[in-house]
mmCIF file of C-alpha atoms and ligand atoms in Angstrom:
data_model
loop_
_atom_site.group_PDB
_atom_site.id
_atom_site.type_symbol
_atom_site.label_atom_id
_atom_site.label_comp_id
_atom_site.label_asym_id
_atom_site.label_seq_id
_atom_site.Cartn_x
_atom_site.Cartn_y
_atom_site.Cartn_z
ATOM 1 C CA UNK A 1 20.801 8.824 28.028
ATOM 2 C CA UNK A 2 21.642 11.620 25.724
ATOM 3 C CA UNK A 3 22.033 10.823 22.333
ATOM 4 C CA UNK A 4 22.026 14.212 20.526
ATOM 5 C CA UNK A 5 25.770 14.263 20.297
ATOM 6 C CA UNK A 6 26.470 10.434 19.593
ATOM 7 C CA UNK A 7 27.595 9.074 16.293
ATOM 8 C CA UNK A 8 25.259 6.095 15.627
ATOM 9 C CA UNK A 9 26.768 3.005 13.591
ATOM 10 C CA UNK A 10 24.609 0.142 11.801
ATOM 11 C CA UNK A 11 26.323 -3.095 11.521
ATOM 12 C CA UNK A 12 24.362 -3.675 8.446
ATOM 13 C CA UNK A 13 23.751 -5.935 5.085
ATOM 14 C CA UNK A 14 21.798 -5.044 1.709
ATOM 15 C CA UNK A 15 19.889 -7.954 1.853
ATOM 16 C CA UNK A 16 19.051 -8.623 5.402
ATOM 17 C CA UNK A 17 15.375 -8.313 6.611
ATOM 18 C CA UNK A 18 16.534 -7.523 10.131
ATOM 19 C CA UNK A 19 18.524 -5.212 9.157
ATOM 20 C CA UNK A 20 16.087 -3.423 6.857
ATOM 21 C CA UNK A 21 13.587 -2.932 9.969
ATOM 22 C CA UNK A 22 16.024 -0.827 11.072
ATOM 23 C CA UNK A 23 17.265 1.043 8.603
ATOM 24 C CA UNK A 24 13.403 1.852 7.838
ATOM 25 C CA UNK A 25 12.677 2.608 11.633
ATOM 26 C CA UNK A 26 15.060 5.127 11.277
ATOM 27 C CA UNK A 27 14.623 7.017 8.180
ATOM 28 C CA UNK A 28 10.928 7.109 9.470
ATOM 29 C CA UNK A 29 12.052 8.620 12.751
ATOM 30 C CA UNK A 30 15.087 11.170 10.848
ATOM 31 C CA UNK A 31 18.118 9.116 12.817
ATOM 32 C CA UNK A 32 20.892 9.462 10.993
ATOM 33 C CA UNK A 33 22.957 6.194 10.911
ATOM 34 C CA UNK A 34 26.216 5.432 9.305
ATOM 35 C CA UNK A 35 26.258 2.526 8.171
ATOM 36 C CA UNK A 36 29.208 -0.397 8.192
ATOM 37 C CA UNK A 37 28.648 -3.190 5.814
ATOM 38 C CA UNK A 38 29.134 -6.730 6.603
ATOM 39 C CA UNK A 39 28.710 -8.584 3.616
ATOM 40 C CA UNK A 40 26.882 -12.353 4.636
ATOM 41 C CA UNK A 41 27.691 -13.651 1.046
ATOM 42 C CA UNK A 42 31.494 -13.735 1.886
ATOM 43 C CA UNK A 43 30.690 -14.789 5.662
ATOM 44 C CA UNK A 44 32.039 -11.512 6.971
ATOM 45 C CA UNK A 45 29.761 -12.275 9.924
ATOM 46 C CA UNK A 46 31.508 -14.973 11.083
ATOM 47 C CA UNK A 47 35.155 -13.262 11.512
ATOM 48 C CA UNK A 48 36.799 -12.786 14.194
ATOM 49 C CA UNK A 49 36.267 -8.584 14.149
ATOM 50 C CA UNK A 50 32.811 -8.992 13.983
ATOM 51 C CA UNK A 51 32.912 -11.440 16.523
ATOM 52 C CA UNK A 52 33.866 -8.923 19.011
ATOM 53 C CA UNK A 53 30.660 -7.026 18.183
ATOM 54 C CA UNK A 54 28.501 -9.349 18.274
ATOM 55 C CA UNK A 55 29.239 -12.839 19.637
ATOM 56 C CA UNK A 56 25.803 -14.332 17.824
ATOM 57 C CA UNK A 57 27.448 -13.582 14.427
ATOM 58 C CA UNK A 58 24.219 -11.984 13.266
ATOM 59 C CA UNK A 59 23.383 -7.914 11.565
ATOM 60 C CA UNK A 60 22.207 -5.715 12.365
ATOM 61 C CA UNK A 61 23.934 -4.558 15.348
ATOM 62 C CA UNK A 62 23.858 -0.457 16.440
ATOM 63 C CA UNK A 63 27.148 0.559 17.863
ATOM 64 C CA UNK A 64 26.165 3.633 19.585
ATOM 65 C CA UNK A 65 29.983 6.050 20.402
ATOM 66 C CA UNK A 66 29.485 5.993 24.206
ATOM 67 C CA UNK A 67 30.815 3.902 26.829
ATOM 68 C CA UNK A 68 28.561 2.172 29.669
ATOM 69 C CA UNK A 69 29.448 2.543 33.164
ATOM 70 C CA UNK A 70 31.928 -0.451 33.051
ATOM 71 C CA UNK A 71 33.582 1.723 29.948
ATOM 72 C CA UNK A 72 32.683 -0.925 27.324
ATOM 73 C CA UNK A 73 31.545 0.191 24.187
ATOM 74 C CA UNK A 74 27.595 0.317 23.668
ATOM 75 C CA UNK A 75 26.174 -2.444 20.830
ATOM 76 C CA UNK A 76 22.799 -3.730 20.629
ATOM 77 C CA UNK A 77 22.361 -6.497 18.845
ATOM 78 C CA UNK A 78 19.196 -7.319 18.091
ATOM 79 C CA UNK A 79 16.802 -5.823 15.737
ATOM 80 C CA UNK A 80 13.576 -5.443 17.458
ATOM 81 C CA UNK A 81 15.754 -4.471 20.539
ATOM 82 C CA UNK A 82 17.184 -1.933 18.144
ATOM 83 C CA UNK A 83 13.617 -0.427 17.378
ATOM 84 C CA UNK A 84 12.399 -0.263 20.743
ATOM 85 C CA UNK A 85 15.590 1.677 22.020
ATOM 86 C CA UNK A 86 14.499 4.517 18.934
ATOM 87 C CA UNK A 87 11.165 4.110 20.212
ATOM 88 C CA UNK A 88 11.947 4.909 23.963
ATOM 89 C CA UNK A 89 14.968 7.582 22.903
ATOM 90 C CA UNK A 90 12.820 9.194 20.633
ATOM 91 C CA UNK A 91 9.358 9.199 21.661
ATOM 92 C CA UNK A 92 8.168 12.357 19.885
ATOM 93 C CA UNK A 93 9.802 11.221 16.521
ATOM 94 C CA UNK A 94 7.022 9.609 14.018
ATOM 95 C CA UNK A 95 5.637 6.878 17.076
ATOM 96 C CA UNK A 96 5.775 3.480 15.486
ATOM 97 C CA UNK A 97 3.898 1.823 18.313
ATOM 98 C CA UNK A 98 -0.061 3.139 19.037
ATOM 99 C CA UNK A 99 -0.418 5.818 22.255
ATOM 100 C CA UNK A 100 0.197 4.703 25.421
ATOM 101 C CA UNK A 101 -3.291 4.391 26.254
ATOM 102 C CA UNK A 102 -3.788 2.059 23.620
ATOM 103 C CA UNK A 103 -2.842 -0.731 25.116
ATOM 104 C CA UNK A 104 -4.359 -3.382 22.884
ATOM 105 C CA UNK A 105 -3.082 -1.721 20.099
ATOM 106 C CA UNK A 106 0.384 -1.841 21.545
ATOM 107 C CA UNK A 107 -0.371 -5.415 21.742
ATOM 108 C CA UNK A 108 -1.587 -5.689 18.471
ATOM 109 C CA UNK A 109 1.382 -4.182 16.774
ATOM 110 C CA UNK A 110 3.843 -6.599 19.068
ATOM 111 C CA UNK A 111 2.514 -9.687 17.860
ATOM 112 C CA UNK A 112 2.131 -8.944 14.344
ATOM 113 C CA UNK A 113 6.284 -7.702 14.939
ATOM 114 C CA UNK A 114 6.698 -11.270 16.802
ATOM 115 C CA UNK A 115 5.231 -13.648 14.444
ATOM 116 C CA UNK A 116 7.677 -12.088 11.849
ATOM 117 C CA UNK A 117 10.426 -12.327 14.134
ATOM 118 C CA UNK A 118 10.029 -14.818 16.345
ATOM 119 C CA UNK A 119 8.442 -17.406 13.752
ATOM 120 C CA UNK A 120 8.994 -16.595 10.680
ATOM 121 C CA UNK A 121 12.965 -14.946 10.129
ATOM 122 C CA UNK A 122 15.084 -17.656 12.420
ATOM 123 C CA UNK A 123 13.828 -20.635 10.586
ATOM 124 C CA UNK A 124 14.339 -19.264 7.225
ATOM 125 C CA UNK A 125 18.137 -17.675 8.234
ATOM 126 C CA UNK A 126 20.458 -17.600 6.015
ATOM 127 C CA UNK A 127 22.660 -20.498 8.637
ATOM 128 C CA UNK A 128 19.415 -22.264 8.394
ATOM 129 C CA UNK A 129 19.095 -22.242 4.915
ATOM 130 C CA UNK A 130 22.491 -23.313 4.157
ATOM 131 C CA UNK A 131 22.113 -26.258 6.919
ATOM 132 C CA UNK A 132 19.286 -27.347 4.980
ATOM 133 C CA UNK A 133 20.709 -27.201 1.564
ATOM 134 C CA UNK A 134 24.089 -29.629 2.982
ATOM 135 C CA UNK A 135 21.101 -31.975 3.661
ATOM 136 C CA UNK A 136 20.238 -32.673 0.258
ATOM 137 C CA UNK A 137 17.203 -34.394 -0.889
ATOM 138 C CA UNK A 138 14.599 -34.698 0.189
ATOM 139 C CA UNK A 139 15.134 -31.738 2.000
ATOM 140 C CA UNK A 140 14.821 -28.539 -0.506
ATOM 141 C CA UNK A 141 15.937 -25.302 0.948
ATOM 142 C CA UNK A 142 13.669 -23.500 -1.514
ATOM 143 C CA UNK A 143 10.427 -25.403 -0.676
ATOM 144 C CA UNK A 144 11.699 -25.412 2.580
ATOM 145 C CA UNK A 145 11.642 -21.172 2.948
ATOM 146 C CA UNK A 146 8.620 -20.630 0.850
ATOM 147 C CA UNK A 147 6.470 -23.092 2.977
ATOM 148 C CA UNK A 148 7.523 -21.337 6.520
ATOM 149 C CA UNK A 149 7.112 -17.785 4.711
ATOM 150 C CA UNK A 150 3.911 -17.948 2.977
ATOM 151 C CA UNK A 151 2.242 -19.685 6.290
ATOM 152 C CA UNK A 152 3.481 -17.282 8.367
ATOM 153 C CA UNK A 153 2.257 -14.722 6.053
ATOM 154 C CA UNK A 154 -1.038 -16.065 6.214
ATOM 155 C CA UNK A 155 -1.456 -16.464 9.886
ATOM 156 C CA UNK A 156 0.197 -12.207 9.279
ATOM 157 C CA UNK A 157 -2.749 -12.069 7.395
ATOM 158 C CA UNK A 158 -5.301 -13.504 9.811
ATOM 159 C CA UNK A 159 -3.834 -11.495 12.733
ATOM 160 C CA UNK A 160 -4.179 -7.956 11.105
ATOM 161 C CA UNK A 161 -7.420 -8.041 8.292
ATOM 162 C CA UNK A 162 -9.783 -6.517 11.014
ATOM 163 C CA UNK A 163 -7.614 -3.272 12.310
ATOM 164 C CA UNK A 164 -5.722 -2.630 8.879
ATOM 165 C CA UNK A 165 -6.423 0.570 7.352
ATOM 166 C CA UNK A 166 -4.045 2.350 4.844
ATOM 167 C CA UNK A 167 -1.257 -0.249 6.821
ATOM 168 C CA UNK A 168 -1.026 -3.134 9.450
ATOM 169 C CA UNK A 169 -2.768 -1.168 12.440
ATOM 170 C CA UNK A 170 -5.154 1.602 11.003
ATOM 171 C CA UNK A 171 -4.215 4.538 8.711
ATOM 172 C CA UNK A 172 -0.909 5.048 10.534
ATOM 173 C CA UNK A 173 2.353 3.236 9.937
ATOM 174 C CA UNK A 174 3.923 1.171 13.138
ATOM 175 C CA UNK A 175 6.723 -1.205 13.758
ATOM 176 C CA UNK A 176 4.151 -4.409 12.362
ATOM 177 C CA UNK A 177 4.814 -2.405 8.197
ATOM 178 C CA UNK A 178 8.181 -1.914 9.364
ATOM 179 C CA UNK A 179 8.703 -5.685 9.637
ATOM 180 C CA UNK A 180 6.412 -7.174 7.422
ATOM 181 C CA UNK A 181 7.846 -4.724 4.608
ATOM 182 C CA UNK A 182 11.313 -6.609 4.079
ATOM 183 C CA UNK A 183 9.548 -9.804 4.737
ATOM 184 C CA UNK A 184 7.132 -9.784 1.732
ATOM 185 C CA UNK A 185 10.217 -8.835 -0.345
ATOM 186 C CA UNK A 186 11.913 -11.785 0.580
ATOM 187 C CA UNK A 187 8.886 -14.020 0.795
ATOM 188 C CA UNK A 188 8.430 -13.151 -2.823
ATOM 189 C CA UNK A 189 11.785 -14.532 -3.956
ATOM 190 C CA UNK A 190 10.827 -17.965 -2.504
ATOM 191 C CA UNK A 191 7.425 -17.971 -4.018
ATOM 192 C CA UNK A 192 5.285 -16.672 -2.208
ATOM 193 C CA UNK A 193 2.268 -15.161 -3.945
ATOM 194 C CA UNK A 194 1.227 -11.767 -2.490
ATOM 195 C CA UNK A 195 -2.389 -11.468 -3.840
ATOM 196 C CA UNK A 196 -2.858 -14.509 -1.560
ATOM 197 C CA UNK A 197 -3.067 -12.221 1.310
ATOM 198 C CA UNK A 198 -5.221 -8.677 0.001
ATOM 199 C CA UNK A 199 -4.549 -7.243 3.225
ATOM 200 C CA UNK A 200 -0.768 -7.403 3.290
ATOM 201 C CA UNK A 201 -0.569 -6.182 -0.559
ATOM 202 C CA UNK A 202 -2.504 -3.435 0.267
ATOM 203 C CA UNK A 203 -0.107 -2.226 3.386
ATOM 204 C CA UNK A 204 2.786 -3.254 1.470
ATOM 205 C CA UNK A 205 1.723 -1.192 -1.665
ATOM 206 C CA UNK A 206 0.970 1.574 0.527
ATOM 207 C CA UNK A 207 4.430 1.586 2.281
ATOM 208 C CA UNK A 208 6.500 0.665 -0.847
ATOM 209 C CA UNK A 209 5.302 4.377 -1.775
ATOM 210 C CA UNK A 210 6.946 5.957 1.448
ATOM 211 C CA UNK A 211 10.127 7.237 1.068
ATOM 212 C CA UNK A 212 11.266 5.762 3.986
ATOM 213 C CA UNK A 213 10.484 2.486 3.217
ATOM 214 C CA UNK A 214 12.004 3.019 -0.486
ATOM 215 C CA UNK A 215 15.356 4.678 1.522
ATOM 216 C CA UNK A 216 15.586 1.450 3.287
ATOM 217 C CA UNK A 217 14.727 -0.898 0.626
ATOM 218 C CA UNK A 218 17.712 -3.702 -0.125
ATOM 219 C CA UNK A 219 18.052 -2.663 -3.948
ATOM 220 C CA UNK A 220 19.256 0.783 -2.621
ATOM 221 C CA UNK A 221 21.707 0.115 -0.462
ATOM 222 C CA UNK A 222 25.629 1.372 -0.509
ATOM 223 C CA UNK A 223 26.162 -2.135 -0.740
ATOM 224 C CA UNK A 224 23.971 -3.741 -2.932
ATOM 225 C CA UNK A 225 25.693 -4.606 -6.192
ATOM 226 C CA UNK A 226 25.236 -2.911 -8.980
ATOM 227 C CA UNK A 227 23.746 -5.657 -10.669
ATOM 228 C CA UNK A 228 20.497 -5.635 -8.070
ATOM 229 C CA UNK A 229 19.975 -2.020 -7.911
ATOM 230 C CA UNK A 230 16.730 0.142 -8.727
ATOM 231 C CA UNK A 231 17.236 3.761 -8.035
HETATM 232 N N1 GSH B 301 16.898 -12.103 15.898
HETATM 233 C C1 GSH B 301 17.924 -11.406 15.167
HETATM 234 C C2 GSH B 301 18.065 -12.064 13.823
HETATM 235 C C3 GSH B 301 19.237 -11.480 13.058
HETATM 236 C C4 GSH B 301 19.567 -12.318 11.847
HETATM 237 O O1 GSH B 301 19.305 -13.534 11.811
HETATM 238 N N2 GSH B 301 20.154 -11.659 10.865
HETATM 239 C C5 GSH B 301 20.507 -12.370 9.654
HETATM 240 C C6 GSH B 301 20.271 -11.497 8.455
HETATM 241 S S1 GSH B 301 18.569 -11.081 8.322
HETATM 242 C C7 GSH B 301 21.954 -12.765 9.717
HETATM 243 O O2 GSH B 301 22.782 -11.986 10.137
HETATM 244 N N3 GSH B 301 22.257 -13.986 9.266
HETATM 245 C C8 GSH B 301 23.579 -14.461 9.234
HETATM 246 C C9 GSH B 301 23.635 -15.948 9.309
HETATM 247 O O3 GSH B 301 22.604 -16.610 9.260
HETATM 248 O O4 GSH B 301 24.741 -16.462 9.447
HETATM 249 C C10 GSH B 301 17.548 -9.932 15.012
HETATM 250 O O5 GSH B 301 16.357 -9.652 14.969
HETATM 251 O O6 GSH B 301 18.451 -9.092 14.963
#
């Protein structure tokens, strides 16, 4: 598939954590995206529009300006399936996963990516949240995010303390900062206390200094409001 020529479209929102993996994974890797807001706060996600482009009313989705064999426009809709496609269509681009032959670091990397993920983000979504806060008490949607955050962040923890270097898999940065990144900014908001976990402050202190990880970064976004912006 040849991508040099195709406009490439991020369904995207200022404060998502999915979609911050991929607007990361691709200022690491130079893609240029442009990006199309859908603002969760107003429920954009859930109109009919969007609908169309994504049936599981969730961002980020990447609308890439091609047609597939059956002439229906191409959307992926899921984040990590969003960062693998970069990986695989642009292999020579700043890697985010270790070398092929390092298959147990490939490993590594993938289940640091899926305990975010998997374990961690669809619990604490924003549908979730809300679900949980129409409960009332004694359910608290606060206590409620920060308990499934921080212990996933510890078990994060656990998983990479004996191959971290300068990030989450030796000195190099992979998908695993890419995800934990917008995680630890969010986990923070609920509570959760960072120097708790030395590892993960020093990988996220290390990638808050990248640029691409600042160009990403939900207070810099076209649609953040001004009122939650850092330059
Ligand atoms: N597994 C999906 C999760 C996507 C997701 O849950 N996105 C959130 C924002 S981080 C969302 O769109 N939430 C809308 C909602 O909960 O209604 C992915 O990785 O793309």
């Amino acid at each position: 598939m040849d991508l040099s020529n195709s406009e490439l479209k991020l369904y995207t929102f200022f404060r998502s954590t999915s979609s911050a993996r991929v607007r990361i994974a691709a200022h690491l890797k130079g893609i240029h995206l442009d990006y199309v807001y859908v603002n969760l706060r107003k429920a954009e996600q859930f109109e009919d529009k969007f609908g169309l482009e994504n049936p599981n009313h969730t961002v980020p989705v990447l609308a890439i300006a091609q047609t597939d064999s059956s002439g229906e426009p191409i959307l992926i809709r899921q984040s990590i399936a969003i960062l693998e496609f970069f990986e695989e269509a642009f292999p020579k681009r700043t890697p985010l996963l270790p070398p092929p032959d390092d298959l147990l670091g490939r490993a590594r990397v993938r289940e640091a990516v899926n305990l975010i993920a998997c374990d961690v983000q669809p619990p604490t979504n924003q549908r979730i949240l809300k679900r949980i806060k129409q409960f009332g008490p004694p359910a608290n949607m606060e206590e409620w995010a920060k308990e499934i955050m921080t212990a996933g962040l510890v078990a994060f923890e656990r998983l990479i303390e004996s191959g971290a270097g300068r990030y989450c898999y030796g000195d190099k940065i992979t998908l695993a900062d890419v995800v934990l990144v917008p995680a630890v900014e969010n986990a923070t908001r609920y509570g959760f206390e960072l120097e708790s976990c030395p590892t993960i402050k020093k990988v996220f202190d290390n990638a808050s200094e990248n640029p691409a990880f600042r160009a990403g970064n939900w207070r810099r976004q076209g649609d953040t409001p001004l009122d939650e912006r850092e330059d």
